[in-house]
Amino acid sequence: MKLIIAAIKPFKLEEVREALTTIGVRGMMVTEIKGFGSQSGHTEIYRGAEYAVNFVPKVRLEIVVSDSLADQVVETIRATAKTDKIGDGKIFVLDVQQAVRVRTGETNDDAL
């Protein structure tokens, strides 16, 4: 099993969710986050004064899938979340050693 963590632009969330549902992803966790990467924030003007916004709003997706589906999930997120502008986000893939469904006690792939 793989844990896929993706940080994407917030306005892309619904489009990415629909694309993932289409390929068979049955669940995900979503968190609103703030961060910065190579773009290092940006500047905005408010009431005539310019100020730096050091943290950019993003959405963090956490998805656990079987090994066979992981590459397809990564490519779907990459293609759907892409805007060709700086700050499109990042995707990380980690190994998952165990998963347990609390209600039934099912484990690993059966728990997904």
mmCIF file with all atom_site columns, C-alpha atoms in Angstrom:
data_model
loop_
_atom_site.group_PDB
_atom_site.id
_atom_site.type_symbol
_atom_site.label_atom_id
_atom_site.label_alt_id
_atom_site.label_comp_id
_atom_site.label_asym_id
_atom_site.label_entity_id
_atom_site.label_seq_id
_atom_site.pdbx_PDB_ins_code
_atom_site.Cartn_x
_atom_site.Cartn_y
_atom_site.Cartn_z
_atom_site.occupancy
_atom_site.B_iso_or_equiv
_atom_site.pdbx_formal_charge
_atom_site.auth_seq_id
_atom_site.auth_comp_id
_atom_site.auth_asym_id
_atom_site.auth_atom_id
_atom_site.pdbx_PDB_model_num
ATOM 1   C CA . MET A 1 1   ? 0.000   0.000  0.000   1.00 0.00 ? 1   MET A CA 1
ATOM 2   C CA . LYS A 1 2   ? 1.063   3.590  -0.619  1.00 0.00 ? 2   LYS A CA 1
ATOM 3   C CA . LEU A 1 3   ? 0.246   6.871  1.116   1.00 0.00 ? 3   LEU A CA 1
ATOM 4   C CA . ILE A 1 4   ? 0.042   9.669  -1.418  1.00 0.00 ? 4   ILE A CA 1
ATOM 5   C CA . ILE A 1 5   ? 0.300   13.178 0.005   1.00 0.00 ? 5   ILE A CA 1
ATOM 6   C CA . ALA A 1 6   ? -0.411  16.033 -2.382  1.00 0.00 ? 6   ALA A CA 1
ATOM 7   C CA . ALA A 1 7   ? -0.369  19.778 -1.768  1.00 0.00 ? 7   ALA A CA 1
ATOM 8   C CA . ILE A 1 8   ? -2.399  21.535 -4.472  1.00 0.00 ? 8   ILE A CA 1
ATOM 9   C CA . LYS A 1 9   ? -4.070  24.866 -5.152  1.00 0.00 ? 9   LYS A CA 1
ATOM 10  C CA . PRO A 1 10  ? -7.434  25.082 -3.346  1.00 0.00 ? 10  PRO A CA 1
ATOM 11  C CA . PHE A 1 11  ? -9.510  25.880 -6.444  1.00 0.00 ? 11  PHE A CA 1
ATOM 12  C CA . LYS A 1 12  ? -8.361  22.583 -8.023  1.00 0.00 ? 12  LYS A CA 1
ATOM 13  C CA . LEU A 1 13  ? -9.714  20.401 -5.187  1.00 0.00 ? 13  LEU A CA 1
ATOM 14  C CA . GLU A 1 14  ? -13.103 19.522 -6.652  1.00 0.00 ? 14  GLU A CA 1
ATOM 15  C CA . GLU A 1 15  ? -11.682 18.794 -10.107 1.00 0.00 ? 15  GLU A CA 1
ATOM 16  C CA . VAL A 1 16  ? -9.004  16.518 -8.605  1.00 0.00 ? 16  VAL A CA 1
ATOM 17  C CA . ARG A 1 17  ? -11.569 14.760 -6.384  1.00 0.00 ? 17  ARG A CA 1
ATOM 18  C CA . GLU A 1 18  ? -13.803 14.030 -9.382  1.00 0.00 ? 18  GLU A CA 1
ATOM 19  C CA . ALA A 1 19  ? -10.873 12.701 -11.440 1.00 0.00 ? 19  ALA A CA 1
ATOM 20  C CA . LEU A 1 20  ? -9.729  10.436 -8.592  1.00 0.00 ? 20  LEU A CA 1
ATOM 21  C CA . THR A 1 21  ? -13.249 9.105  -8.059  1.00 0.00 ? 21  THR A CA 1
ATOM 22  C CA . THR A 1 22  ? -13.396 8.263  -11.767 1.00 0.00 ? 22  THR A CA 1
ATOM 23  C CA . ILE A 1 23  ? -10.289 6.043  -11.537 1.00 0.00 ? 23  ILE A CA 1
ATOM 24  C CA . GLY A 1 24  ? -11.565 4.199  -8.458  1.00 0.00 ? 24  GLY A CA 1
ATOM 25  C CA . VAL A 1 25  ? -10.261 6.083  -5.419  1.00 0.00 ? 25  VAL A CA 1
ATOM 26  C CA . ARG A 1 26  ? -12.820 5.484  -2.664  1.00 0.00 ? 26  ARG A CA 1
ATOM 27  C CA . GLY A 1 27  ? -11.681 7.933  -0.011  1.00 0.00 ? 27  GLY A CA 1
ATOM 28  C CA . MET A 1 28  ? -9.283  10.682 0.938   1.00 0.00 ? 28  MET A CA 1
ATOM 29  C CA . MET A 1 29  ? -8.525  13.103 3.746   1.00 0.00 ? 29  MET A CA 1
ATOM 30  C CA . VAL A 1 30  ? -8.386  16.830 2.966   1.00 0.00 ? 30  VAL A CA 1
ATOM 31  C CA . THR A 1 31  ? -6.788  19.541 5.101   1.00 0.00 ? 31  THR A CA 1
ATOM 32  C CA . GLU A 1 32  ? -6.463  23.270 4.453   1.00 0.00 ? 32  GLU A CA 1
ATOM 33  C CA . ILE A 1 33  ? -2.814  24.235 4.898   1.00 0.00 ? 33  ILE A CA 1
ATOM 34  C CA . LYS A 1 34  ? -0.459  27.153 4.348   1.00 0.00 ? 34  LYS A CA 1
ATOM 35  C CA . GLY A 1 35  ? 3.118   26.892 3.178   1.00 0.00 ? 35  GLY A CA 1
ATOM 36  C CA . PHE A 1 36  ? 5.754   28.064 0.787   1.00 0.00 ? 36  PHE A CA 1
ATOM 37  C CA . GLY A 1 37  ? 8.181   26.511 -1.636  1.00 0.00 ? 37  GLY A CA 1
ATOM 38  C CA . SER A 1 38  ? 10.284  27.922 -4.411  1.00 0.00 ? 38  SER A CA 1
ATOM 39  C CA . GLN A 1 39  ? 7.844   30.792 -4.910  1.00 0.00 ? 39  GLN A CA 1
ATOM 40  C CA . SER A 1 40  ? 8.501   31.994 -1.321  1.00 0.00 ? 40  SER A CA 1
ATOM 41  C CA . GLY A 1 41  ? 5.141   33.711 -0.975  1.00 0.00 ? 41  GLY A CA 1
ATOM 42  C CA . HIS A 1 42  ? 4.091   36.860 -2.805  1.00 0.00 ? 42  HIS A CA 1
ATOM 43  C CA . THR A 1 43  ? 3.173   40.495 -2.227  1.00 0.00 ? 43  THR A CA 1
ATOM 44  C CA . GLU A 1 44  ? -0.322  41.968 -2.115  1.00 0.00 ? 44  GLU A CA 1
ATOM 45  C CA . ILE A 1 45  ? -1.672  45.494 -1.904  1.00 0.00 ? 45  ILE A CA 1
ATOM 46  C CA . TYR A 1 46  ? -4.307  46.235 0.744   1.00 0.00 ? 46  TYR A CA 1
ATOM 47  C CA . ARG A 1 47  ? -5.702  49.743 1.148   1.00 0.00 ? 47  ARG A CA 1
ATOM 48  C CA . GLY A 1 48  ? -2.774  51.167 -0.759  1.00 0.00 ? 48  GLY A CA 1
ATOM 49  C CA . ALA A 1 49  ? -0.091  49.464 1.332   1.00 0.00 ? 49  ALA A CA 1
ATOM 50  C CA . GLU A 1 50  ? 2.006   46.633 -0.057  1.00 0.00 ? 50  GLU A CA 1
ATOM 51  C CA . TYR A 1 51  ? 2.778   43.731 2.241   1.00 0.00 ? 51  TYR A CA 1
ATOM 52  C CA . ALA A 1 52  ? 4.353   40.290 1.934   1.00 0.00 ? 52  ALA A CA 1
ATOM 53  C CA . VAL A 1 53  ? 2.311   37.116 2.185   1.00 0.00 ? 53  VAL A CA 1
ATOM 54  C CA . ASN A 1 54  ? 4.895   34.546 3.256   1.00 0.00 ? 54  ASN A CA 1
ATOM 55  C CA . PHE A 1 55  ? 2.596   31.525 3.381   1.00 0.00 ? 55  PHE A CA 1
ATOM 56  C CA . VAL A 1 56  ? 0.411   30.553 0.448   1.00 0.00 ? 56  VAL A CA 1
ATOM 57  C CA . PRO A 1 57  ? -2.899  28.714 1.016   1.00 0.00 ? 57  PRO A CA 1
ATOM 58  C CA . LYS A 1 58  ? -2.949  25.129 -0.262  1.00 0.00 ? 58  LYS A CA 1
ATOM 59  C CA . VAL A 1 59  ? -5.008  21.987 0.205   1.00 0.00 ? 59  VAL A CA 1
ATOM 60  C CA . ARG A 1 60  ? -3.357  18.781 1.429   1.00 0.00 ? 60  ARG A CA 1
ATOM 61  C CA . LEU A 1 61  ? -4.767  15.487 0.160   1.00 0.00 ? 61  LEU A CA 1
ATOM 62  C CA . GLU A 1 62  ? -3.906  12.207 1.873   1.00 0.00 ? 62  GLU A CA 1
ATOM 63  C CA . ILE A 1 63  ? -4.863  9.066  -0.008  1.00 0.00 ? 63  ILE A CA 1
ATOM 64  C CA . VAL A 1 64  ? -3.981  5.451  0.780   1.00 0.00 ? 64  VAL A CA 1
ATOM 65  C CA . VAL A 1 65  ? -4.236  3.087  -2.195  1.00 0.00 ? 65  VAL A CA 1
ATOM 66  C CA . SER A 1 66  ? -3.009  -0.338 -3.226  1.00 0.00 ? 66  SER A CA 1
ATOM 67  C CA . ASP A 1 67  ? 0.427   -0.477 -4.851  1.00 0.00 ? 67  ASP A CA 1
ATOM 68  C CA . SER A 1 68  ? -1.137  -1.228 -8.237  1.00 0.00 ? 68  SER A CA 1
ATOM 69  C CA . LEU A 1 69  ? -3.175  2.011  -8.225  1.00 0.00 ? 69  LEU A CA 1
ATOM 70  C CA . ALA A 1 70  ? -0.486  4.366  -6.868  1.00 0.00 ? 70  ALA A CA 1
ATOM 71  C CA . ASP A 1 71  ? 1.125   5.425  -10.167 1.00 0.00 ? 71  ASP A CA 1
ATOM 72  C CA . GLN A 1 72  ? -2.266  6.109  -11.746 1.00 0.00 ? 72  GLN A CA 1
ATOM 73  C CA . VAL A 1 73  ? -3.325  8.233  -8.744  1.00 0.00 ? 73  VAL A CA 1
ATOM 74  C CA . VAL A 1 74  ? -0.111  10.278 -8.887  1.00 0.00 ? 74  VAL A CA 1
ATOM 75  C CA . GLU A 1 75  ? -0.494  10.895 -12.616 1.00 0.00 ? 75  GLU A CA 1
ATOM 76  C CA . THR A 1 76  ? -4.173  11.811 -12.240 1.00 0.00 ? 76  THR A CA 1
ATOM 77  C CA . ILE A 1 77  ? -3.402  14.355 -9.514  1.00 0.00 ? 77  ILE A CA 1
ATOM 78  C CA . ARG A 1 78  ? -0.470  15.756 -11.502 1.00 0.00 ? 78  ARG A CA 1
ATOM 79  C CA . ALA A 1 79  ? -2.457  16.167 -14.704 1.00 0.00 ? 79  ALA A CA 1
ATOM 80  C CA . THR A 1 80  ? -5.605  17.531 -13.033 1.00 0.00 ? 80  THR A CA 1
ATOM 81  C CA . ALA A 1 81  ? -3.966  19.952 -10.565 1.00 0.00 ? 81  ALA A CA 1
ATOM 82  C CA . LYS A 1 82  ? -1.538  21.397 -13.130 1.00 0.00 ? 82  LYS A CA 1
ATOM 83  C CA . THR A 1 83  ? -2.031  25.049 -14.125 1.00 0.00 ? 83  THR A CA 1
ATOM 84  C CA . ASP A 1 84  ? 1.452   25.610 -15.617 1.00 0.00 ? 84  ASP A CA 1
ATOM 85  C CA . LYS A 1 85  ? 2.035   28.378 -13.089 1.00 0.00 ? 85  LYS A CA 1
ATOM 86  C CA . ILE A 1 86  ? 4.428   28.487 -10.154 1.00 0.00 ? 86  ILE A CA 1
ATOM 87  C CA . GLY A 1 87  ? 2.949   27.044 -6.964  1.00 0.00 ? 87  GLY A CA 1
ATOM 88  C CA . ASP A 1 88  ? 1.015   24.148 -8.519  1.00 0.00 ? 88  ASP A CA 1
ATOM 89  C CA . GLY A 1 89  ? 2.137   21.970 -5.614  1.00 0.00 ? 89  GLY A CA 1
ATOM 90  C CA . LYS A 1 90  ? 3.953   18.749 -4.778  1.00 0.00 ? 90  LYS A CA 1
ATOM 91  C CA . ILE A 1 91  ? 3.139   15.040 -4.551  1.00 0.00 ? 91  ILE A CA 1
ATOM 92  C CA . PHE A 1 92  ? 4.867   12.608 -2.173  1.00 0.00 ? 92  PHE A CA 1
ATOM 93  C CA . VAL A 1 93  ? 4.509   8.817  -2.126  1.00 0.00 ? 93  VAL A CA 1
ATOM 94  C CA . LEU A 1 94  ? 5.286   6.814  1.033   1.00 0.00 ? 94  LEU A CA 1
ATOM 95  C CA . ASP A 1 95  ? 5.017   3.135  1.927   1.00 0.00 ? 95  ASP A CA 1
ATOM 96  C CA . VAL A 1 96  ? 2.250   2.111  4.348   1.00 0.00 ? 96  VAL A CA 1
ATOM 97  C CA . GLN A 1 97  ? 2.998   -0.868 6.557   1.00 0.00 ? 97  GLN A CA 1
ATOM 98  C CA . GLN A 1 98  ? -0.496  -1.523 7.865   1.00 0.00 ? 98  GLN A CA 1
ATOM 99  C CA . ALA A 1 99  ? -4.072  -0.283 7.594   1.00 0.00 ? 99  ALA A CA 1
ATOM 100 C CA . VAL A 1 100 ? -6.981  -1.320 9.822   1.00 0.00 ? 100 VAL A CA 1
ATOM 101 C CA . ARG A 1 101 ? -10.666 -0.513 9.388   1.00 0.00 ? 101 ARG A CA 1
ATOM 102 C CA . VAL A 1 102 ? -11.866 0.370  12.896  1.00 0.00 ? 102 VAL A CA 1
ATOM 103 C CA . ARG A 1 103 ? -15.464 -0.813 12.460  1.00 0.00 ? 103 ARG A CA 1
ATOM 104 C CA . THR A 1 104 ? -14.763 -4.310 11.083  1.00 0.00 ? 104 THR A CA 1
ATOM 105 C CA . GLY A 1 105 ? -11.147 -5.019 11.941  1.00 0.00 ? 105 GLY A CA 1
ATOM 106 C CA . GLU A 1 106 ? -10.310 -5.636 8.262   1.00 0.00 ? 106 GLU A CA 1
ATOM 107 C CA . THR A 1 107 ? -6.638  -5.086 7.515   1.00 0.00 ? 107 THR A CA 1
ATOM 108 C CA . ASN A 1 108 ? -4.425  -3.765 4.736   1.00 0.00 ? 108 ASN A CA 1
ATOM 109 C CA . ASP A 1 109 ? -5.969  -3.792 1.205   1.00 0.00 ? 109 ASP A CA 1
ATOM 110 C CA . ASP A 1 110 ? -9.292  -5.055 2.608   1.00 0.00 ? 110 ASP A CA 1
ATOM 111 C CA . ALA A 1 111 ? -9.420  -2.011 4.902   1.00 0.00 ? 111 ALA A CA 1
ATOM 112 C CA . LEU A 1 112 ? -9.169  0.395  1.989   1.00 0.00 ? 112 LEU A CA 1
#
